[in-house]
Short mmCIF file of C-alpha atoms in Angstrom, two decimals:
data_model
loop_
_atom_site.label_atom_id
_atom_site.label_comp_id
_atom_site.label_asym_id
_atom_site.label_seq_id
_atom_site.Cartn_x
_atom_site.Cartn_y
_atom_site.Cartn_z
CA MET A 15 -0.75 54.53 -8.05
CA GLN A 16 0.84 57.49 -6.71
CA GLY A 17 0.88 59.32 -9.99
CA ASN A 18 -2.84 58.51 -10.38
CA ILE A 19 -3.42 59.91 -7.03
CA ARG A 20 -1.71 63.23 -8.06
CA LEU A 21 -3.68 63.34 -11.20
CA GLN A 22 -6.73 62.99 -9.19
CA HIS A 23 -5.77 65.86 -6.69
CA ARG A 24 -4.63 68.07 -9.87
CA LEU A 25 -8.32 67.44 -11.23
CA ILE A 26 -10.08 68.40 -7.89
CA TRP A 27 -7.91 71.63 -7.26
CA GLY A 28 -8.33 72.46 -11.01
CA LEU A 29 -12.24 72.21 -11.17
CA SER A 30 -12.34 73.83 -7.55
CA LEU A 31 -10.21 76.87 -8.63
CA ALA A 32 -12.34 77.11 -12.15
CA SER A 33 -15.44 77.27 -9.84
CA VAL A 34 -13.78 80.20 -7.90
CA VAL A 35 -13.21 82.13 -11.22
CA VAL A 36 -16.69 81.48 -12.39
CA TYR A 37 -18.39 82.65 -9.09
CA ILE A 38 -16.23 85.57 -8.86
CA ASN A 39 -17.35 86.64 -12.43
CA LEU A 40 -20.86 85.98 -11.82
CA TYR A 41 -21.22 87.74 -8.49
CA VAL A 42 -18.74 90.41 -8.64
CA VAL A 43 -21.33 92.77 -9.99
CA GLN A 44 -23.58 92.28 -7.08
CA GLY A 45 -20.81 94.01 -5.13
CA MET A 46 -20.45 96.80 -7.55
CA LEU A 47 -24.19 97.97 -7.91
CA PRO A 48 -23.35 101.67 -6.67
CA LEU A 49 -20.55 102.10 -9.03
CA ILE A 50 -22.35 100.52 -12.09
CA ALA A 51 -25.32 102.80 -11.54
CA THR A 52 -22.99 105.88 -11.21
CA HIS A 53 -20.77 104.88 -14.42
CA PHE A 54 -23.50 103.79 -16.59
CA ASN A 55 -26.05 106.57 -15.22
CA VAL A 56 -28.81 104.00 -14.49
CA MET A 57 -30.84 103.78 -11.20
CA PRO A 58 -29.29 101.39 -8.64
CA ALA A 59 -32.25 99.15 -8.50
CA HIS A 60 -32.01 98.63 -12.18
CA ALA A 61 -28.34 97.73 -12.17
CA THR A 62 -29.59 94.61 -10.08
CA LEU A 63 -30.93 93.41 -13.31
CA LEU A 64 -27.14 92.43 -14.43
CA LEU A 65 -27.27 89.54 -12.10
CA SER A 66 -30.70 88.42 -13.49
CA VAL A 67 -29.72 88.49 -17.22
CA THR A 68 -26.44 86.55 -16.42
CA SER A 69 -28.42 83.80 -14.37
CA PHE A 70 -30.88 83.75 -16.96
CA SER A 71 -28.32 82.85 -20.14
CA MET A 72 -26.36 80.61 -17.49
CA ALA A 73 -29.58 78.52 -16.71
CA PHE A 74 -30.22 77.39 -20.18
CA SER A 75 -26.72 76.99 -21.32
CA LEU A 76 -26.26 74.36 -18.44
CA LEU A 77 -28.48 72.16 -20.53
CA PHE A 78 -26.34 72.66 -23.71
CA TYR A 79 -22.96 71.83 -21.81
CA ALA A 80 -24.49 68.92 -20.12
CA VAL A 81 -25.25 67.24 -23.33
CA MET A 82 -22.16 68.73 -25.51
CA SER A 83 -19.78 67.46 -22.74
CA ASP A 84 -20.99 63.82 -23.42
CA LYS A 85 -20.29 64.37 -27.07
CA ILE A 86 -16.98 66.07 -27.23
CA GLY A 87 -15.34 65.49 -23.69
CA ARG A 88 -15.06 67.50 -20.47
CA ARG A 89 -11.72 69.35 -20.82
CA LYS A 90 -11.92 71.02 -24.01
CA PRO A 91 -15.37 72.96 -23.72
CA LEU A 92 -14.47 73.87 -20.00
CA LEU A 93 -11.17 75.55 -21.06
CA TRP A 94 -12.49 77.09 -23.99
CA SER A 95 -15.23 78.77 -22.02
CA LEU A 96 -12.83 79.97 -19.52
CA GLY A 97 -10.39 81.52 -21.97
CA LEU A 98 -13.38 83.25 -23.87
CA LEU A 99 -14.65 84.36 -20.44
CA VAL A 100 -11.23 86.40 -19.95
CA LEU A 101 -11.63 87.98 -23.47
CA VAL A 102 -15.06 89.10 -22.41
CA ASP A 103 -13.74 90.59 -19.21
CA LEU A 104 -11.23 92.45 -21.12
CA ILE A 105 -13.88 93.93 -23.59
CA LEU A 106 -15.83 95.30 -20.38
CA VAL A 107 -12.78 97.64 -19.59
CA GLY A 108 -13.95 99.99 -22.50
CA LEU A 109 -17.84 99.46 -22.18
CA GLN A 110 -19.81 102.79 -21.98
CA GLY A 111 -23.27 101.87 -22.66
CA PHE A 112 -25.58 100.01 -20.19
CA SER A 113 -27.16 98.10 -22.92
CA SER A 114 -23.88 97.00 -24.16
CA LEU A 115 -23.08 95.66 -20.41
CA ILE A 116 -26.50 93.91 -20.48
CA ALA A 117 -25.20 91.92 -23.80
CA MET A 118 -21.93 91.04 -22.50
CA ARG A 119 -23.34 89.88 -19.21
CA LEU A 120 -25.77 87.64 -21.19
CA LEU A 121 -22.48 86.23 -22.97
CA GLN A 122 -20.75 85.77 -19.77
CA GLY A 123 -23.73 83.78 -18.50
CA VAL A 124 -23.26 81.39 -21.47
CA LEU A 125 -19.36 80.85 -20.45
CA LEU A 126 -20.03 80.70 -16.93
CA ALA A 127 -22.25 77.57 -17.23
CA ALA A 128 -19.55 75.18 -18.46
CA VAL A 129 -17.86 74.42 -15.30
CA PRO A 130 -21.09 73.93 -13.12
CA ALA A 131 -22.39 71.67 -15.87
CA ILE A 132 -19.57 69.60 -16.25
CA ALA A 133 -17.65 69.54 -13.11
CA MET A 134 -19.52 66.64 -11.25
CA ALA A 135 -19.58 64.50 -14.40
CA TYR A 136 -15.48 65.35 -14.82
CA PHE A 137 -15.26 63.90 -11.31
CA LYS A 138 -17.21 60.93 -11.82
CA ASP A 139 -15.35 60.05 -15.15
CA MET A 140 -11.93 60.44 -13.46
CA LEU A 141 -11.96 59.86 -9.60
CA ASP A 142 -11.98 56.62 -7.52
CA LYS A 143 -15.34 56.37 -5.52
CA THR A 144 -13.32 56.68 -2.39
CA ILE A 145 -12.35 60.12 -3.06
CA LEU A 146 -15.42 61.26 -4.93
CA LEU A 147 -17.45 62.55 -1.87
CA SER A 148 -14.32 64.29 -0.62
CA ALA A 149 -13.91 65.72 -4.00
CA GLY A 150 -17.41 67.02 -4.14
CA ALA A 151 -17.27 68.65 -0.53
CA VAL A 152 -14.12 70.59 -1.72
CA TYR A 153 -15.63 71.95 -4.92
CA ILE A 154 -18.95 72.89 -3.19
CA ALA A 155 -16.79 74.88 -0.63
CA ALA A 156 -14.97 76.52 -3.60
CA ASN A 157 -18.26 77.60 -5.13
CA SER A 158 -19.24 79.21 -1.60
CA LEU A 159 -15.94 80.94 -1.43
CA GLY A 160 -15.97 82.21 -4.85
CA GLY A 161 -19.26 83.66 -4.43
CA ILE A 162 -18.36 85.51 -1.30
CA ALA A 163 -15.06 86.40 -2.83
CA GLY A 164 -16.69 87.85 -5.81
CA ARG A 165 -19.00 90.13 -4.05
CA LEU A 166 -16.14 91.32 -1.54
CA ILE A 167 -14.00 92.12 -4.46
CA GLY A 168 -16.52 93.86 -6.21
CA GLY A 169 -17.17 96.03 -3.13
CA ALA A 170 -13.57 96.83 -2.48
CA MET A 171 -13.27 97.79 -6.40
CA ALA A 172 -16.40 99.99 -6.32
CA ALA A 173 -15.28 101.88 -3.24
CA TYR A 174 -11.78 102.61 -4.40
CA LEU A 175 -11.61 102.34 -8.26
CA ASP A 176 -13.39 103.40 -11.26
CA TRP A 177 -15.07 101.10 -13.89
CA PRO A 178 -12.22 100.56 -16.31
CA MET A 179 -9.65 100.15 -13.69
CA ALA A 180 -11.96 97.52 -11.59
CA MET A 181 -12.41 95.58 -14.93
CA MET A 182 -8.64 95.27 -15.63
CA ILE A 183 -8.41 93.85 -12.15
CA LEU A 184 -11.11 91.47 -12.74
CA THR A 185 -9.56 90.29 -16.19
CA PHE A 186 -5.94 89.73 -14.47
CA ILE A 187 -7.79 87.81 -11.65
CA SER A 188 -9.54 85.65 -14.15
CA ALA A 189 -6.52 85.33 -16.40
CA VAL A 190 -4.11 84.03 -13.76
CA GLY A 191 -6.99 81.73 -12.49
CA VAL A 192 -7.49 80.10 -15.86
CA LEU A 193 -3.92 79.64 -16.48
CA MET A 194 -3.74 77.87 -13.36
CA VAL A 195 -6.78 75.78 -14.05
CA TYR A 196 -4.99 74.75 -17.51
CA PHE A 197 -1.89 73.63 -16.05
CA LEU A 198 -3.69 71.79 -13.33
CA LEU A 199 -6.26 69.74 -15.08
CA PRO A 200 -4.92 66.50 -16.34
CA ASN A 201 -4.78 65.79 -20.16
CA ARG A 202 -6.47 62.56 -19.83
CA ASP A 203 -10.39 62.66 -20.54
CA ARG A 204 -12.17 59.62 -20.13
CA VAL A 205 -15.42 60.15 -21.97
CA ARG A 206 -16.57 57.39 -24.29
CA ALA A 207 -18.35 59.67 -26.56
CA GLU A 208 -15.01 61.42 -27.62
CA ARG A 209 -14.29 58.60 -30.00
CA GLU A 210 -17.14 59.96 -32.12
CA PRO A 211 -15.50 62.68 -34.03
CA LYS A 212 -18.65 64.53 -35.29
CA ILE A 213 -21.16 66.41 -33.03
CA ARG A 214 -24.34 65.18 -33.68
CA LEU A 215 -27.31 65.41 -31.42
CA SER A 216 -30.27 62.86 -31.32
CA PHE A 217 -33.32 62.11 -29.50
CA ASP A 218 -31.22 59.91 -27.16
CA ASP A 219 -29.33 62.88 -26.26
CA LEU A 220 -32.35 64.64 -24.87
CA ARG A 221 -34.27 61.78 -23.46
CA GLY A 222 -32.75 62.19 -20.15
CA PHE A 223 -34.37 65.65 -19.85
CA THR A 224 -37.85 64.52 -21.00
CA THR A 225 -37.65 61.59 -18.54
CA HIS A 226 -36.92 63.77 -15.72
CA LEU A 227 -39.57 66.32 -16.47
CA SER A 228 -42.12 63.63 -16.74
CA ASP A 229 -41.32 62.77 -13.04
CA SER A 230 -43.70 64.84 -10.92
CA THR A 231 -41.57 64.42 -7.80
CA LEU A 232 -38.54 66.03 -9.71
CA ARG A 233 -40.71 68.74 -11.16
CA LYS A 234 -41.54 69.91 -7.60
CA LEU A 235 -37.89 69.68 -6.69
CA TYR A 236 -36.93 71.79 -9.69
CA LEU A 237 -39.65 74.39 -8.69
CA LEU A 238 -38.54 74.54 -5.08
CA GLY A 239 -34.84 75.08 -5.95
CA ALA A 240 -36.02 78.07 -8.38
CA ILE A 241 -38.14 79.75 -5.74
CA ALA A 242 -35.84 79.49 -2.78
CA PHE A 243 -32.99 80.89 -4.92
CA MET A 244 -35.10 83.60 -6.27
CA VAL A 245 -35.66 84.73 -2.83
CA MET A 246 -32.13 84.24 -1.33
CA VAL A 247 -29.79 85.82 -3.89
CA ASN A 248 -32.03 88.80 -4.77
CA GLN A 249 -32.71 89.68 -1.19
CA PHE A 250 -28.82 90.20 -0.92
CA SER A 251 -29.00 92.64 -3.99
CA TYR A 252 -31.80 94.92 -2.53
CA ILE A 253 -30.53 95.00 1.04
CA GLN A 254 -27.30 96.38 -0.22
CA LEU A 255 -29.43 99.47 -1.62
CA HIS A 256 -31.37 99.75 1.75
CA LEU A 257 -28.17 99.82 3.83
CA MET A 258 -26.72 102.46 1.69
CA GLN A 259 -29.63 104.86 2.41
CA ALA A 260 -30.39 106.78 5.55
CA PRO A 261 -30.47 106.10 8.62
CA PHE A 262 -27.62 103.52 7.86
CA ASN A 263 -25.46 105.32 5.15
CA TRP A 264 -23.04 102.24 4.86
CA GLY A 265 -20.26 102.91 2.37
CA ARG A 266 -19.73 100.87 -0.90
CA PHE A 267 -17.15 98.47 0.55
CA GLU A 268 -18.96 98.23 3.94
CA VAL A 269 -22.12 97.14 2.36
CA THR A 270 -20.67 94.24 0.53
CA LEU A 271 -19.77 92.60 4.20
CA ILE A 272 -23.32 91.61 4.46
CA PHE A 273 -22.19 88.87 2.13
CA LEU A 274 -20.31 87.27 5.14
CA CYS A 275 -23.45 86.17 6.28
CA TYR A 276 -23.29 83.40 3.50
CA LEU A 277 -20.81 81.55 5.86
CA SER A 278 -23.82 80.44 8.06
CA GLY A 279 -25.05 78.83 4.89
CA THR A 280 -21.47 77.20 4.31
CA TYR A 281 -21.70 75.70 7.61
CA ALA A 282 -25.42 74.55 7.07
CA SER A 283 -24.29 72.64 3.90
CA PHE A 284 -21.66 70.86 5.64
CA ARG A 285 -23.98 69.60 8.17
CA SER A 286 -26.94 68.99 6.40
CA ALA A 287 -26.09 65.09 5.23
CA LYS A 288 -26.12 64.09 9.09
CA TRP A 289 -29.49 66.31 9.63
CA VAL A 290 -30.97 64.65 6.78
CA THR A 291 -30.26 61.18 8.35
CA ARG A 292 -31.44 62.26 11.88
CA VAL A 293 -34.74 64.04 11.11
CA GLY A 294 -35.40 63.22 7.46
CA ARG A 295 -35.79 65.23 4.31
CA GLN A 296 -39.54 66.54 4.70
CA PRO A 297 -39.15 67.83 8.38
CA LEU A 298 -35.84 69.49 7.30
CA PHE A 299 -37.62 71.26 4.35
CA VAL A 300 -40.22 72.47 6.54
CA LEU A 301 -37.49 73.60 9.13
CA SER A 302 -35.43 75.29 6.82
CA THR A 303 -38.15 77.16 4.87
CA SER A 304 -39.54 78.64 8.54
CA VAL A 305 -35.82 79.68 9.17
CA MET A 306 -35.94 81.65 5.89
CA LEU A 307 -39.36 82.94 6.81
CA LEU A 308 -38.17 83.96 10.30
CA GLY A 309 -34.92 85.64 8.76
CA SER A 310 -36.89 87.70 6.29
CA LEU A 311 -38.97 88.93 9.07
CA VAL A 312 -36.41 89.67 11.37
CA THR A 313 -34.76 92.08 8.93
CA THR A 314 -37.98 94.38 8.95
CA ILE A 315 -36.82 95.35 12.53
CA ASP A 316 -34.83 98.12 10.92
CA THR A 317 -31.39 98.08 12.72
CA SER A 318 -27.98 96.98 11.52
CA SER A 319 -27.80 93.94 14.23
CA THR A 320 -31.18 92.65 13.27
CA ILE A 321 -30.61 92.82 9.56
CA ILE A 322 -27.34 90.87 9.93
CA ALA A 323 -29.15 88.40 12.18
CA GLY A 324 -31.94 87.95 9.83
CA PHE A 325 -29.45 87.35 7.11
CA LEU A 326 -27.48 84.98 8.91
CA LEU A 327 -30.78 82.93 9.49
CA SER A 328 -31.84 83.20 6.03
CA SER A 329 -28.62 81.84 4.69
CA PHE A 330 -28.55 78.98 7.07
CA GLY A 331 -32.15 78.17 6.03
CA PHE A 332 -31.78 78.46 2.35
CA PHE A 333 -28.28 76.46 2.05
CA THR A 334 -29.80 73.79 4.25
CA PHE A 335 -32.78 73.60 1.99
CA HIS A 336 -30.66 73.79 -1.27
CA SER A 337 -28.56 70.98 0.06
CA VAL A 338 -31.49 68.49 0.84
CA CYS A 339 -33.05 69.60 -2.58
CA ASN A 340 -29.98 68.85 -4.71
CA ALA A 341 -29.19 65.56 -2.82
CA TRP A 342 -32.88 64.28 -3.50
CA VAL A 343 -32.55 65.12 -7.05
CA ALA A 344 -29.46 63.06 -7.29
CA GLN A 345 -31.07 60.23 -5.50
CA ARG A 346 -34.28 60.21 -7.38
CA ALA A 347 -32.59 60.00 -10.83
CA GLN A 348 -31.95 56.55 -11.36
CA GLN A 349 -30.30 57.38 -14.88
CA HIS A 350 -29.22 60.25 -16.92
CA ARG A 351 -28.21 61.73 -13.41
CA ALA A 352 -25.99 64.33 -15.00
CA LYS A 353 -29.02 65.82 -16.98
CA ALA A 354 -31.27 65.53 -13.67
CA THR A 355 -28.71 67.81 -11.93
CA ALA A 356 -28.27 70.12 -15.06
CA LEU A 357 -32.14 70.67 -15.02
CA TYR A 358 -32.04 71.46 -11.29
CA LEU A 359 -29.33 73.90 -11.89
CA CYS A 360 -31.11 75.48 -14.76
CA SER A 361 -34.36 75.97 -12.74
CA TYR A 362 -31.95 77.34 -9.90
CA TYR A 363 -30.48 79.98 -11.85
CA LEU A 364 -33.49 80.67 -13.77
CA GLY A 365 -35.12 81.51 -10.38
CA ALA A 366 -32.16 83.87 -9.58
CA ALA A 367 -32.77 85.48 -12.99
CA LEU A 368 -36.46 85.95 -12.37
CA GLY A 369 -36.29 87.15 -8.72
CA GLY A 370 -34.85 90.65 -9.54
CA PRO A 371 -37.70 91.73 -12.11
CA PHE A 372 -40.23 90.05 -9.60
CA LEU A 373 -38.99 91.91 -6.54
CA LEU A 374 -38.32 95.17 -8.27
CA PRO A 375 -42.07 96.64 -8.05
CA PHE A 376 -42.04 95.78 -4.49
CA TRP A 377 -38.80 97.78 -3.74
CA HIS A 378 -40.00 100.75 -5.93
CA GLN A 379 -43.63 100.95 -3.87
CA TRP A 380 -42.37 99.96 -0.25
CA GLY A 381 -38.43 99.75 -0.15
CA TRP A 382 -36.90 97.09 1.70
CA ASN A 383 -40.28 96.07 3.55
CA GLY A 384 -41.63 95.61 0.11
CA VAL A 385 -39.11 93.10 -0.84
CA VAL A 386 -39.81 91.18 2.42
CA VAL A 387 -43.46 90.96 1.30
CA GLY A 388 -42.59 89.68 -1.95
CA SER A 389 -40.24 87.13 -0.39
CA LEU A 390 -42.63 85.96 1.99
CA LEU A 391 -45.17 85.45 -0.78
CA LEU A 392 -42.86 83.24 -2.59
CA LEU A 393 -41.83 81.43 0.58
CA LEU A 394 -45.48 80.52 1.18
CA VAL A 395 -45.39 78.99 -2.20
CA VAL A 396 -42.45 76.96 -1.23
CA MET A 397 -44.50 75.71 1.81
CA GLY A 398 -47.41 74.57 -0.41
CA VAL A 399 -45.17 72.91 -2.71
CA VAL A 400 -43.44 70.97 0.32
CA ALA A 401 -47.02 70.13 1.53
CA LEU A 402 -47.64 68.50 -2.04
CA LEU A 403 -44.33 66.53 -1.89
CA ALA A 404 -45.42 65.03 1.59
CA ARG A 405 -48.84 64.35 0.18
CA ASP A 406 -47.27 62.31 -2.71
CA ASN A 407 -44.95 60.67 -0.33
CA ARG A 408 -47.75 59.57 1.86
CA SER A 409 -49.74 58.37 -1.16
CA ARG A 410 -46.91 56.33 -2.33
CA GLN A 411 -46.21 54.74 0.93
CA THR A 412 -50.07 53.79 1.35
CA ASN A 413 -50.04 52.25 -2.13
CA ALA A 414 -46.84 50.15 -1.50
CA LEU A 415 -48.58 48.88 1.73
CA LEU A 416 -51.82 47.99 -0.21
CA THR A 417 -49.86 46.00 -2.89
CA GLU A 418 -47.75 43.89 -0.28
#
């Protein structure tokens, strides 16, 4: 019994550490935009596309891993992807052309998708129900900390190091993390499908995706997650460019401290389950979207303190929104839940990928205020989809009463 508990704890910490490695690698470039622009001789706004291309390839790769981990197990694809990630980090050291960097970031997206696609299914396979919720909480906290750490590490390296040395340090961090994950993850892998030695895909493997996509409520939830993240993650990219301009003139590392505003979102995620129970999903959707709208508007009062306040509000609103959306997807899906979650994450990261190109013309035309205008347009679409969800819910309730 004691040995089993130790294995479960090793799994929790192993997957949590793996998520830290993944999100450091995903978001490190967001803290390095000025260095990337200088080293590769591109406009800073174009450097923001590096996060978009990685999110794009990551989004669709999530679906691949969701299917394949059911066929060949959880541990092997996860460790292989992390090992190859270290190799790609090493290749980045000697890169010179921006187009080559784009290609490598696309490949990184494919490799980074393994952990978020597999982790929750891995927990469900290996953990007792009594510890499952706690494991999920630790893992989500690790996601948040990895994202913050990646941006701050990127900012520190951009301020004090050149590109090759920065990538050497990133490779070292990734390699140490991956080795620790390798030794932490238990060798046992309870996946029934592992008994099948050949990797053969059939329609049954894809049925979960088609089932969920035919559900109008789930389609709306996928769309909501995509648009909300499209706004949130890309606002953080463009605000760095704004804060480095006059009259602020923040430094390369100083500007990455704006990512500490994510901590308000970490708190919101932690409290969201109680808030849903207290006020309900629909009111919380409206409230969290309104907070994001307010946060965006506050940043147009162009002072450092109001920008920080605005991003604290936006982070709080977004993570509340995301937590409610993610939980609703899991509750709505009665079967093939891993595929339902994979579809949500796919749309979520696809939104991040599309947000950069969508907001780029607004930035070029009107600067930060233009980014806010583009964000408000997207958040109004969110409000519209939330209203449609409310209407559908009322219709279902009315039909249920009529059939009683």
